[in-house]
Amino acid sequence: MNVLEVKDISKTLGRNKILKDISFSIGKGEIVGFVGPNGAGKTTTIRTITNLIFPDSGTISIFGYDLIKERENALKNVSAIVENPSLYTYLSGKDNLELVRKLNGISKEKMNEIIEFVDLTSRINDKVRKYSLGMKQRLALAMCLLTEPKLLILDEPTNGLDPTGTIELRNILIKLSEEKSISIFISSHILSEIEKICNKIIYIKEGQIVITKSYDKNSKLKMIKLVIEDSVKLDSNFKNAGLVEDYTIIDNELIISLDIDNLSKLLNYFAKNNIEYSNFEILNSKVEKEYAEIFGGEK
Amino acid sequence: MITLISFEFKKFFSKKKNIIIILLLFLFTLLFILLNNNINSDKKESELFSLEEHIESFESSLEELENDYENFKDEKPTVANNIKKIIDDHEMQIDILKRKKQGLISGDWKESLKSDIEFDKYTLEGKKDGTIVGGEDSNIIEERLEVNKILLEKNIKPIDTETSVTAWNFMKLLVKNLVPLIIIVLILLFSSDAVSSEMDEGTFKISLLQPITRNKIILSKIISYSLICILILTVLFSAFFLGLGIIEGFGSSEYPTKYYNGSFTNYFGNNAEDGVEYIQIKKFILYIIPFLILLILAIVAISVFISTVVSNSLAAISISVIGYISFFIINSQLGMVSKIAHLVPTTYSNIPLLLNGEAIVIYSNNNITYINGIIVLLAIILIFNTSSIFMFRKKDIL
């Protein structure tokens, strides 16, 4: 049984049809990225699957429970941060956590552990309005983790986090997925982060799912791009040499997919065969490449 | 549910806006007390002066009458006899007024009260036999006479019920003068952003993402805000009641207070006992309390509904406050809806006027009764709270 099953949901806000028959699913322990340009419908999708807004049509089931008809059961094992961390800024961090703790019948000891885990112990009694954005993100994450959810839904969770915070969050999410089999649905603009933690990425454009791709986040496969002077020299031996997984050549631009360990061997191969090249570039991310192919220059 | 309600209390008393409104509430009440106290002192001070003027006027008139009598007694004895009768009346009135003056100077309120009773009796008789024309309306004199007789009989020191801030009377004045507009507007300021402020700030996501039904969330809001408003007013009323009791005295809890018993009997069709009677002020206040609670619940129900429909906090507050004030003015000042006034909740905002029957006279509508008020307010509470729950259940939280 899938943890989250979304079938044909549509939503119109005002005159705009924001979501158009969206369907996707998340399995147990999966970390699924949700990627698309601004206005593609990411946040509306997240609001819909957390029952903040109601779909015009379609069904959403979480752990087999219909979200609309069996809201309490469906949300029992779900935690989410939707858009910015929404917190009662005029209350202390502890007060905010207390609400979630009491509503879910969680012990104080567990709450203190989580406070320590997100490194807010020294500031937990301060009013939230005195927190930095990063601290607010950590508090919101603490509120999510407090209930020990089986499905974690995060909308732009790295917003406001510094590089250290981003790395910490990434490690936390990977750990939660691996050790506790928590499924995570995460939307983010930072494609390199998405690539590092996700098994699957759903690309959304203009309210429609364009494609869903699976990834091996531990893969050593990298993309490189270079310009070669004489493409005729790349004969069939190049592919047969076993140095590259795949390659495409457009005009003189060569894009190669290869195991990063084979890079030096490839460069030797070029030297041995007198293949001159320039503008050598390791493409940062496969996801970035695919994103660029799907969305062009959109952000 | 209890967790949600207790959290609402915490949130409410942590918001600066609410603390400022509570302070304003206490400040307005304090100003109201000071104002009334001032008027009351002025009235007391001027009473003796006005009495002396009254006596002087009678004495000067008496002097002229005595001259006239001397002039007419030989030539026109019939005229002279009539003048003599008026002179006797004047002498009697001067005598009563002088006794009242003496009572005021010596602080003997009983003597003063007896003089008032005698004077009113005399005036009423004069109005009946036609010797006194004009002046106060007989009904007003009769009412005052009845009250004064009770005061004398029960040994209760009279007060000016329109301005005296002795504790018991103050309770009535507060409900009569501050509740209909100022206190209700402040309650609206408290509660009309109960839902919309959470939508504005995005904080609804916290509770809505928990495994609890939307009904529980909105119900906890309605219950909390109702309890909070009742609590604040209870503290306000009790604090000022005790404070004034200590400073100004409690006054008599048995002070006769005008009460229209048709408020109850009309509804059951028993008109035999219809009419005005004078009940103890503590009983009068006792009738006010449950009605006031219902009134608060109705106001909260309306404002939470507006707050649920209008997602913007400022807009929700503005609509509630401006809407209520407009309705209040149209209904009470312009009397444009007098025929249906008994169905309009603002009609019942002035509870003392409802209890003493004056609301019936003001709106020229016999259906404005205590029982009808309870029915209208209960209907408002039921309709608006059910609508809020229904609306919230299907509302998109953006």
XYZ file of C-alpha atoms in Angstrom:
697
model
C 0.000 0.000 0.000
C 1.304 3.407 -0.936
C 1.767 5.922 1.847
C 0.244 8.681 -0.264
C -1.943 8.134 -3.277
C -3.099 11.164 -5.232
C -5.534 10.524 -8.065
C -6.703 13.042 -10.637
C -6.921 16.058 -8.358
C -7.878 19.390 -9.855
C -8.210 22.744 -8.180
C -9.353 26.124 -9.418
C -8.622 29.247 -7.384
C -10.454 32.307 -8.593
C -10.471 32.018 -12.367
C -7.253 30.059 -12.587
C -7.152 26.316 -12.821
C -4.081 25.702 -10.688
C -4.043 21.894 -10.680
C -5.102 19.785 -13.643
C -5.781 16.115 -12.930
C -2.648 15.507 -10.926
C -1.813 11.933 -9.952
C 1.188 10.530 -8.143
C 2.081 8.278 -5.271
C 4.699 7.902 -2.580
C 5.849 4.540 -1.269
C 7.110 3.639 2.182
C 10.524 5.094 2.966
C 10.713 6.992 -0.302
C 12.029 10.519 -0.474
C 10.205 12.206 -3.291
C 11.209 15.581 -4.679
C 8.614 17.926 -6.091
C 10.097 20.300 -8.587
C 8.758 22.989 -10.871
C 8.990 26.695 -11.608
C 7.179 29.347 -9.582
C 3.426 29.148 -10.096
C 3.568 25.571 -11.326
C 1.226 24.415 -8.543
C 3.664 22.944 -6.009
C 2.319 24.722 -2.931
C -1.308 24.258 -4.022
C -0.618 20.525 -4.367
C 0.926 20.446 -0.903
C -1.970 22.406 0.569
C -4.373 19.975 -1.033
C -2.638 16.839 0.225
C -2.564 18.309 3.742
C -6.279 19.229 3.580
C -5.672 22.943 3.974
C -7.620 23.344 0.760
C -10.145 21.075 -0.873
C -9.733 19.645 -4.365
C -12.514 20.294 -6.867
C -12.206 16.701 -8.016
C -10.047 13.662 -7.490
C -9.105 11.687 -4.399
C -6.255 11.718 -1.911
C -5.608 8.799 0.365
C -2.986 8.656 3.069
C -2.213 5.234 4.529
C -5.393 4.053 2.861
C -7.597 6.672 4.509
C -9.503 9.151 2.377
C -8.214 12.573 3.380
C -11.558 14.345 3.052
C -13.809 11.698 4.568
C -11.436 10.340 7.212
C -9.321 13.396 7.956
C -8.393 12.426 11.524
C -7.102 8.968 10.582
C -5.452 10.204 7.409
C -3.479 12.938 9.176
C -2.591 10.819 12.187
C 0.824 9.923 10.776
C 1.503 13.065 8.752
C 3.529 16.151 9.564
C 4.093 19.086 7.277
C 5.674 22.470 6.841
C 3.695 24.370 4.244
C 5.339 27.436 2.722
C 6.944 29.502 5.486
C 7.117 28.019 8.956
C 3.777 29.114 10.454
C 4.276 29.782 14.128
C 2.641 31.769 16.879
C 5.306 34.457 17.023
C 3.851 36.087 20.145
C 4.291 32.816 22.065
C 7.497 31.046 23.044
C 8.978 28.205 21.021
C 8.015 25.876 23.851
C 4.384 27.051 23.790
C 4.225 26.279 20.081
C 5.611 22.807 20.660
C 3.319 22.241 23.647
C 0.232 22.573 21.436
C 1.419 19.808 19.123
C 2.620 17.728 22.075
C -0.684 17.898 23.930
C -2.835 17.363 20.840
C -0.895 14.214 20.023
C -0.434 12.910 23.563
C 3.366 12.995 23.461
C 5.547 12.932 26.566
C 7.514 15.951 27.790
C 10.708 13.883 27.663
C 10.204 13.260 23.964
C 9.624 16.976 23.427
C 12.834 17.863 25.246
C 14.737 15.350 23.102
C 13.436 16.981 19.944
C 14.282 20.465 21.249
C 17.817 19.268 21.831
C 17.893 17.551 18.453
C 17.088 20.810 16.624
C 19.498 22.682 18.862
C 16.996 25.126 20.353
C 17.400 24.264 24.044
C 18.905 27.595 25.029
C 16.260 29.666 23.197
C 13.149 27.531 23.551
C 11.552 29.826 26.146
C 12.086 32.952 24.028
C 9.235 34.456 22.046
C 9.334 33.144 18.479
C 9.337 36.701 17.083
C 12.909 36.952 18.400
C 14.020 33.903 16.366
C 15.985 34.087 13.124
C 14.404 32.506 10.052
C 16.708 29.520 10.439
C 15.611 29.040 14.048
C 11.992 29.258 12.976
C 12.638 26.561 10.376
C 14.230 24.370 13.028
C 11.300 24.923 15.389
C 8.839 24.077 12.625
C 10.847 20.937 11.902
C 10.787 20.073 15.602
C 6.996 20.404 15.577
C 6.921 18.030 12.623
C 9.271 15.468 14.122
C 7.595 15.561 17.526
C 4.701 13.424 16.339
C 7.040 10.801 14.819
C 5.250 10.954 11.476
C 5.370 8.274 8.852
C 4.922 10.816 6.098
C 6.712 14.133 6.200
C 5.640 16.849 3.772
C 8.026 19.754 3.412
C 7.518 22.821 1.268
C 10.792 24.654 0.645
C 12.284 23.539 3.976
C 15.730 24.994 3.303
C 14.383 28.546 2.951
C 16.357 30.738 5.311
C 18.779 28.028 6.332
C 22.517 28.709 6.125
C 24.750 26.114 4.403
C 25.374 24.306 7.699
C 21.661 24.210 8.416
C 20.957 22.937 4.931
C 23.482 20.116 5.289
C 22.118 19.246 8.754
C 18.556 19.157 7.429
C 19.643 16.945 4.519
C 21.324 14.513 6.898
C 18.308 14.483 9.208
C 15.963 13.685 6.342
C 18.164 10.918 4.957
C 18.521 9.450 8.457
C 14.749 9.568 9.033
C 14.122 7.835 5.757
C 16.768 5.152 6.211
C 16.389 4.408 9.917
C 12.703 4.951 10.462
C 11.404 4.318 6.944
C 9.692 7.704 6.975
C 8.410 8.742 3.584
C 9.242 12.316 2.675
C 7.637 14.548 0.085
C 9.738 17.620 -0.422
C 9.451 20.606 -2.695
C 12.475 22.782 -3.220
C 14.077 25.167 -5.643
C 17.526 23.918 -4.731
C 17.901 21.138 -7.277
C 21.302 20.005 -6.051
C 19.786 19.330 -2.608
C 16.839 17.508 -4.095
C 19.201 15.353 -6.116
C 21.249 14.486 -3.052
C 18.351 13.130 -1.024
C 15.550 12.034 -3.347
C 14.836 8.618 -4.816
C 12.222 10.020 -7.079
C 11.469 13.433 -8.516
C 8.116 14.635 -9.751
C 8.322 17.484 -12.225
C 5.279 19.761 -12.329
C 4.552 22.462 -14.880
C 1.442 24.635 -15.242
C -0.544 22.453 -12.866
C 0.281 19.193 -14.578
C 2.761 16.448 -13.782
C 5.229 16.445 -16.667
C 7.275 13.434 -15.734
C 8.257 11.371 -12.705
C 11.822 10.083 -12.620
C 13.589 7.731 -10.273
C 17.161 8.356 -9.186
C 19.921 6.531 -7.428
C 21.143 9.228 -5.090
C 24.352 7.241 -4.462
C 25.158 7.010 -8.159
C 28.611 8.138 -9.256
C 27.291 8.924 -12.684
C 28.071 12.481 -13.698
C 27.473 14.542 -16.783
C 30.315 16.368 -18.476
C 30.216 18.761 -21.358
C 33.080 19.724 -23.682
C 33.687 21.035 -27.166
C 35.819 18.855 -29.431
C 37.638 20.188 -32.466
C 37.046 17.240 -34.756
C 34.051 15.067 -33.968
C 34.981 12.617 -36.752
C 37.753 11.286 -34.516
C 35.105 9.922 -32.138
C 34.668 6.589 -33.811
C 32.792 3.534 -32.566
C 35.720 2.590 -30.363
C 34.873 5.479 -28.095
C 31.647 3.878 -26.918
C 33.181 0.404 -26.906
C 36.083 1.515 -24.709
C 33.685 1.236 -21.775
C 34.608 4.607 -20.342
C 31.225 6.257 -20.754
C 27.652 5.210 -20.046
C 26.198 7.313 -22.802
C 26.981 10.344 -24.886
C 25.341 12.743 -27.299
C 27.027 15.033 -29.769
C 25.381 18.106 -31.204
C 27.577 20.034 -33.609
C 30.885 19.944 -31.765
C 29.422 19.901 -28.280
C 29.793 16.566 -26.567
C 27.742 15.667 -23.505
C 28.889 12.540 -21.759
C 27.381 10.537 -18.934
C 30.079 8.612 -17.077
C 31.212 7.172 -13.761
C 33.227 9.960 -12.192
C 36.004 7.432 -11.358
C 36.576 6.991 -15.115
C 37.174 10.693 -15.755
C 40.986 10.504 -15.759
C 40.862 7.446 -18.055
C 38.650 9.389 -20.443
C 41.027 12.336 -20.528
C 43.924 9.876 -21.241
C 41.848 8.364 -24.027
C 41.424 11.814 -25.621
C 45.175 12.461 -25.358
C 46.118 9.068 -26.812
C 43.762 9.522 -29.748
C 44.743 13.154 -30.402
C 41.232 14.373 -29.704
C 41.541 18.027 -28.920
C 38.914 19.545 -26.677
C 38.076 22.811 -24.980
C 35.412 24.311 -22.628
C 35.511 21.246 -20.361
C 32.707 21.405 -17.769
C 31.314 18.974 -15.210
C 27.591 19.517 -15.136
C 26.580 20.027 -11.537
C 23.521 17.966 -11.504
C 21.662 15.512 -13.581
C 18.459 16.942 -12.175
C 19.520 20.395 -13.227
C 20.089 19.138 -16.756
C 16.717 17.465 -16.840
C 15.089 20.492 -15.290
C 16.601 22.674 -17.982
C 15.392 20.276 -20.675
C 11.843 20.229 -19.269
C 11.391 23.839 -18.252
C 13.946 25.661 -20.396
C 14.958 28.892 -18.687
C 11.989 29.010 -16.286
C 12.625 29.384 -12.579
C -10.827 19.951 22.686
C -9.770 21.081 26.181
C -6.192 21.433 24.888
C -7.417 23.633 22.048
C -9.540 25.755 24.392
C -6.754 26.255 26.917
C -4.384 27.129 24.071
C -6.887 29.717 22.804
C -6.859 31.300 26.275
C -3.052 31.400 26.199
C -3.000 32.960 22.731
C -5.685 35.497 23.622
C -3.928 36.813 26.690
C -0.541 36.852 24.921
C -1.736 39.207 22.180
C -0.956 42.870 22.772
C -4.094 43.934 20.930
C -6.313 42.123 23.405
C -4.473 43.469 26.430
C -4.905 47.008 25.087
C -8.635 46.424 24.586
C -8.976 45.055 28.129
C -7.208 48.144 29.455
C -9.503 50.339 27.358
C -12.490 48.530 28.803
C -11.341 49.277 32.349
C -10.461 52.850 31.397
C -13.865 53.576 29.850
C -15.579 52.130 32.915
C -13.432 54.244 35.210
C -14.185 57.378 33.191
C -17.863 56.523 33.298
C -17.708 56.263 37.096
C -15.839 59.551 37.443
C -18.264 61.310 35.135
C -21.315 60.050 37.004
C -19.751 60.756 40.358
C -19.093 64.296 39.262
C -22.630 64.815 38.018
C -23.991 63.259 41.193
C -21.938 65.601 43.407
C -22.994 68.630 41.357
C -26.621 67.603 41.644
C -26.336 67.204 45.413
C -24.657 70.583 45.740
C -27.209 72.343 43.609
C -30.184 70.660 45.275
C -30.142 72.946 48.301
C -29.585 76.003 46.178
C -32.435 75.088 43.849
C -34.662 74.395 46.859
C -33.920 77.793 48.323
C -34.746 79.422 45.001
C -37.960 77.482 44.927
C -38.890 78.681 48.422
C -37.991 82.266 47.579
C -40.138 82.138 44.483
C -43.076 80.824 46.537
C -42.544 83.472 49.214
C -42.409 86.305 46.710
C -45.533 84.980 45.042
C -47.138 84.688 48.488
C -46.387 88.290 49.248
C -48.092 89.414 46.067
C -51.053 87.181 46.786
C -51.408 88.606 50.281
C -51.453 92.145 48.848
C -54.071 91.090 46.330
C -56.099 89.551 49.093
C -56.008 92.785 51.101
C -57.122 94.711 48.024
C -60.015 92.421 47.133
C -61.313 91.191 50.481
C -63.805 94.109 50.900
C -64.758 94.875 47.305
C -64.781 91.363 45.770
C -65.069 88.762 48.537
C -65.481 85.815 46.111
C -62.206 86.629 44.374
C -60.602 87.250 47.737
C -61.774 83.806 48.945
C -60.158 82.159 45.962
C -56.936 84.079 46.578
C -57.061 83.001 50.214
C -57.238 79.396 49.122
C -54.157 79.840 46.911
C -52.374 81.582 49.793
C -53.112 78.596 52.031
C -51.746 76.253 49.334
C -48.609 78.339 49.033
C -48.081 78.418 52.760
C -48.453 74.678 52.905
C -45.984 74.156 50.059
C -43.498 76.559 51.601
C -43.827 74.689 54.852
C -43.109 71.343 53.109
C -40.160 72.786 51.221
C -38.726 74.340 54.353
C -38.930 71.018 56.134
C -37.132 69.425 53.218
C -34.484 72.135 53.411
C -34.091 71.501 57.076
C -33.731 67.791 56.369
C -31.057 68.451 53.769
C -29.098 70.783 56.035
C -29.253 68.491 59.039
C -28.598 65.377 56.924
C -31.931 63.903 58.011
C -32.819 62.131 54.768
C -36.009 60.708 56.239
C -37.380 64.165 56.918
C -36.397 65.190 53.432
C -38.026 62.089 51.969
C -41.235 62.626 53.948
C -41.398 66.180 52.609
C -40.949 64.889 49.053
C -43.776 62.411 49.533
C -46.044 65.059 51.020
C -45.204 67.523 48.271
C -45.839 64.954 45.499
C -49.126 63.892 47.106
C -50.176 67.487 47.315
C -49.186 68.150 43.687
C -51.048 65.071 42.464
C -54.213 66.128 44.300
C -53.865 69.617 42.869
C -53.514 68.176 39.366
C -56.594 66.044 39.903
C -58.832 68.877 41.138
C -57.376 71.299 38.601
C -55.784 73.747 41.016
C -52.336 72.832 39.680
C -51.812 72.977 35.944
C -48.631 72.085 34.019
C -45.370 70.965 35.594
C -44.317 67.351 35.723
C -46.488 64.648 34.207
C -48.731 62.898 36.736
C -47.310 59.469 35.792
C -43.798 60.578 36.660
C -44.955 61.987 40.004
C -46.894 58.798 40.755
C -43.850 56.621 40.007
C -41.606 58.763 42.204
C -44.197 58.754 44.958
C -44.396 54.974 44.874
C -40.626 54.593 45.022
C -40.336 57.123 47.867
C -43.047 55.364 49.875
C -41.147 52.057 49.552
C -37.880 53.775 50.513
C -39.475 55.263 53.619
C -41.201 52.058 54.550
C -38.021 49.993 54.176
C -35.784 52.649 55.676
C -33.651 52.942 52.531
C -31.739 56.165 51.901
C -32.716 57.571 48.506
C -30.138 57.955 45.747
C -30.179 59.527 42.316
C -30.539 56.307 40.322
C -29.382 57.983 37.110
C -25.978 58.971 38.448
C -25.243 57.331 41.803
C -22.228 55.031 41.673
C -22.987 53.075 44.801
C -22.137 49.473 43.912
C -25.602 48.028 43.258
C -26.839 51.006 41.305
C -23.584 51.163 39.348
C -24.177 47.628 38.053
C -27.460 48.756 36.575
C -25.935 51.946 35.153
C -23.061 50.011 33.583
C -25.388 47.589 31.813
C -27.682 50.415 30.775
C -25.106 52.922 29.540
C -21.899 51.104 28.612
C -22.987 47.648 27.447
C -25.201 48.646 24.484
C -22.419 50.331 22.560
C -18.970 50.572 24.113
C -18.729 47.141 25.746
C -20.298 45.351 22.776
C -17.933 47.132 20.366
C -14.990 46.093 22.531
C -16.251 42.483 22.530
C -16.437 42.705 18.737
C -12.848 43.945 18.678
C -11.854 40.926 20.751
C -13.629 38.266 18.787
C -14.070 39.405 15.198
C -10.579 38.329 14.239
C -10.713 35.025 16.103
C -10.516 33.044 12.871
C -9.294 35.619 10.350
C -6.148 36.537 12.298
C -5.017 32.909 12.114
C -5.678 32.896 8.376
C -3.782 36.183 8.004
C -0.792 34.967 9.979
C -0.887 31.465 8.517
C -0.951 29.921 11.985
C -4.073 27.901 11.234
C -1.761 25.465 9.477
C -0.478 24.298 12.857
C -3.819 23.131 14.200
C -5.221 22.129 10.817
C -2.318 19.794 10.207
C -3.056 17.937 13.431
C -5.278 14.860 13.412
C -8.349 16.684 14.690
C -11.564 17.520 12.904
C -12.191 21.013 11.611
C -15.408 21.074 13.662
C -13.374 20.757 16.847
C -11.064 23.572 15.797
C -13.841 26.076 15.064
C -15.916 24.922 18.048
C -12.940 25.460 20.342
C -12.680 29.014 18.969
C -16.370 29.724 19.595
C -16.304 28.244 23.103
C -13.026 29.941 24.047
C -13.998 33.404 22.853
C -17.411 33.117 24.526
C -15.800 32.062 27.813
C -13.070 34.697 27.554
C -15.554 37.538 26.971
C -17.763 36.336 29.838
C -14.679 36.024 32.052
C -13.422 39.524 31.224
C -16.816 41.105 31.901
C -17.223 39.094 35.109
C -13.851 40.334 36.336
C -14.678 43.887 35.236
C -18.105 43.925 36.898
C -16.911 42.196 40.065
C -13.838 44.394 40.441
C -15.792 47.609 40.085
C -18.673 46.316 42.210
C -16.337 45.497 45.082
C -14.170 48.564 44.541
C -17.114 50.933 44.498
C -18.718 49.082 47.380
C -15.652 49.797 49.471
C -15.175 53.390 48.299
C -18.718 54.647 47.657
C -20.714 52.060 49.587
C -22.835 49.236 48.188
C -26.154 51.001 48.628
C -29.215 49.002 49.475
C -29.595 45.707 47.600
C -33.341 46.141 48.178
C -33.527 49.494 46.447
C -36.834 49.611 44.541
C -36.236 49.321 40.815
C -38.850 49.734 38.144
C -39.713 46.452 36.495
C -42.236 45.655 33.805
C -43.706 42.307 34.755
C -45.307 41.995 31.330
C -41.866 40.872 30.176
C -42.730 37.428 31.487
C -46.500 37.341 31.603
C -47.077 38.718 28.105
C -45.477 35.706 26.538
C -47.741 33.248 28.281
C -50.840 35.276 27.507
C -51.536 36.096 31.135
C -52.112 39.799 30.865
C -53.988 40.087 34.138
C -50.918 41.005 36.087
C -49.363 43.137 33.390
C -47.816 46.352 34.491
C -45.081 48.092 36.339
C -43.927 47.034 39.747
C -40.894 47.839 41.879
C -38.551 44.979 42.595
C -35.362 44.895 44.632
C -32.296 45.977 42.659
C -30.509 42.699 43.476
C -33.375 40.816 41.831
C -33.220 43.197 38.882
C -29.482 42.512 38.486
C -30.185 38.791 38.810
C -32.520 39.025 35.791
C -29.847 40.953 33.894
C -27.041 38.384 34.339
C -28.391 35.427 32.276
C -29.600 37.795 29.585
C -26.230 39.525 29.449
C -24.489 36.158 29.090
C -26.796 35.287 26.186
C -26.131 38.694 24.637
C -22.356 38.127 24.831
C -22.730 34.636 23.330
C -24.781 36.084 20.466
C -22.273 38.865 19.792
C -19.403 36.364 19.801
C -21.361 34.020 17.495
C -21.945 36.837 14.977
C -18.363 38.095 15.082
C -16.812 34.614 14.802
C -19.062 34.015 11.789
C -17.875 37.241 10.131
C -14.318 36.262 10.989
C -14.838 32.876 9.320
C -16.294 34.354 6.151
C -13.856 37.268 5.827
C -10.299 35.962 5.798
C -8.663 39.339 6.304
C -8.339 40.325 9.936
C -8.699 44.076 9.524
C -11.645 43.694 7.161
C -13.400 41.313 9.585
C -12.963 43.739 12.505
C -14.100 46.707 10.417
C -17.184 44.935 9.102
C -18.182 43.772 12.591
C -17.698 47.096 14.341
C -19.017 49.406 11.620
C -21.861 46.974 10.935
C -22.918 46.889 14.581
C -22.677 50.647 15.108
C -24.675 51.292 11.909
C -27.307 48.796 12.933
C -27.410 50.227 16.436
C -27.953 53.765 15.130
C -30.562 52.733 12.579
C -32.408 50.610 15.100
C -32.254 52.678 18.258
C -31.805 56.236 17.096
C -33.743 56.418 13.865
C -36.375 53.864 14.806
C -36.583 52.797 11.189
C -37.298 49.199 11.996
C -39.615 49.600 14.978
C -42.169 47.160 13.568
C -39.637 44.361 13.480
C -37.470 45.654 16.334
C -38.369 42.624 18.476
C -36.582 40.414 15.930
C -33.435 42.529 15.813
C -30.709 41.536 18.311
C -29.468 45.111 18.900
C -32.893 45.926 20.387
C -31.968 43.730 23.315
C -28.579 45.313 23.961
C -30.009 47.636 26.619
C -31.193 45.112 29.178
C -32.436 47.529 31.883
C -34.682 49.247 29.322
C -36.006 45.828 28.357
C -36.676 44.888 31.983
C -38.400 48.111 32.965
C -40.561 48.127 29.839
C -39.167 51.359 28.428
C -37.940 49.534 25.298
C -41.574 48.870 24.413
C -42.283 52.611 24.573
C -39.114 53.613 22.696
C -39.719 51.236 19.792
C -43.543 51.339 20.010
C -43.470 47.566 19.838
C -45.264 45.440 22.438
C -43.350 42.312 21.459
C -40.064 43.482 22.963
C -40.078 41.303 26.047
C -37.513 39.456 28.134
C -38.691 36.077 26.872
C -38.752 37.170 23.231
C -35.256 38.535 23.744
C -34.062 35.173 25.005
C -35.650 33.419 22.012
C -34.085 35.861 19.500
C -30.635 35.630 21.098
C -30.761 31.820 21.286
C -31.744 31.716 17.615
C -28.848 34.035 16.720
C -26.399 31.885 18.693
C -27.639 28.702 17.030
C -27.808 30.065 13.471
C -24.469 31.872 13.449
C -22.487 29.187 15.252
C -23.891 26.449 12.999
C -23.072 28.606 9.954
C -19.514 29.191 11.200
C -18.985 25.454 11.674
C -20.446 24.704 8.241
C -18.396 27.425 6.512
C -15.152 26.474 8.234
C -15.596 22.806 7.411
C -15.344 23.599 3.700
C -13.064 26.629 3.808
C -9.799 26.713 1.876
C -6.955 27.925 4.070
C -4.642 29.715 1.675
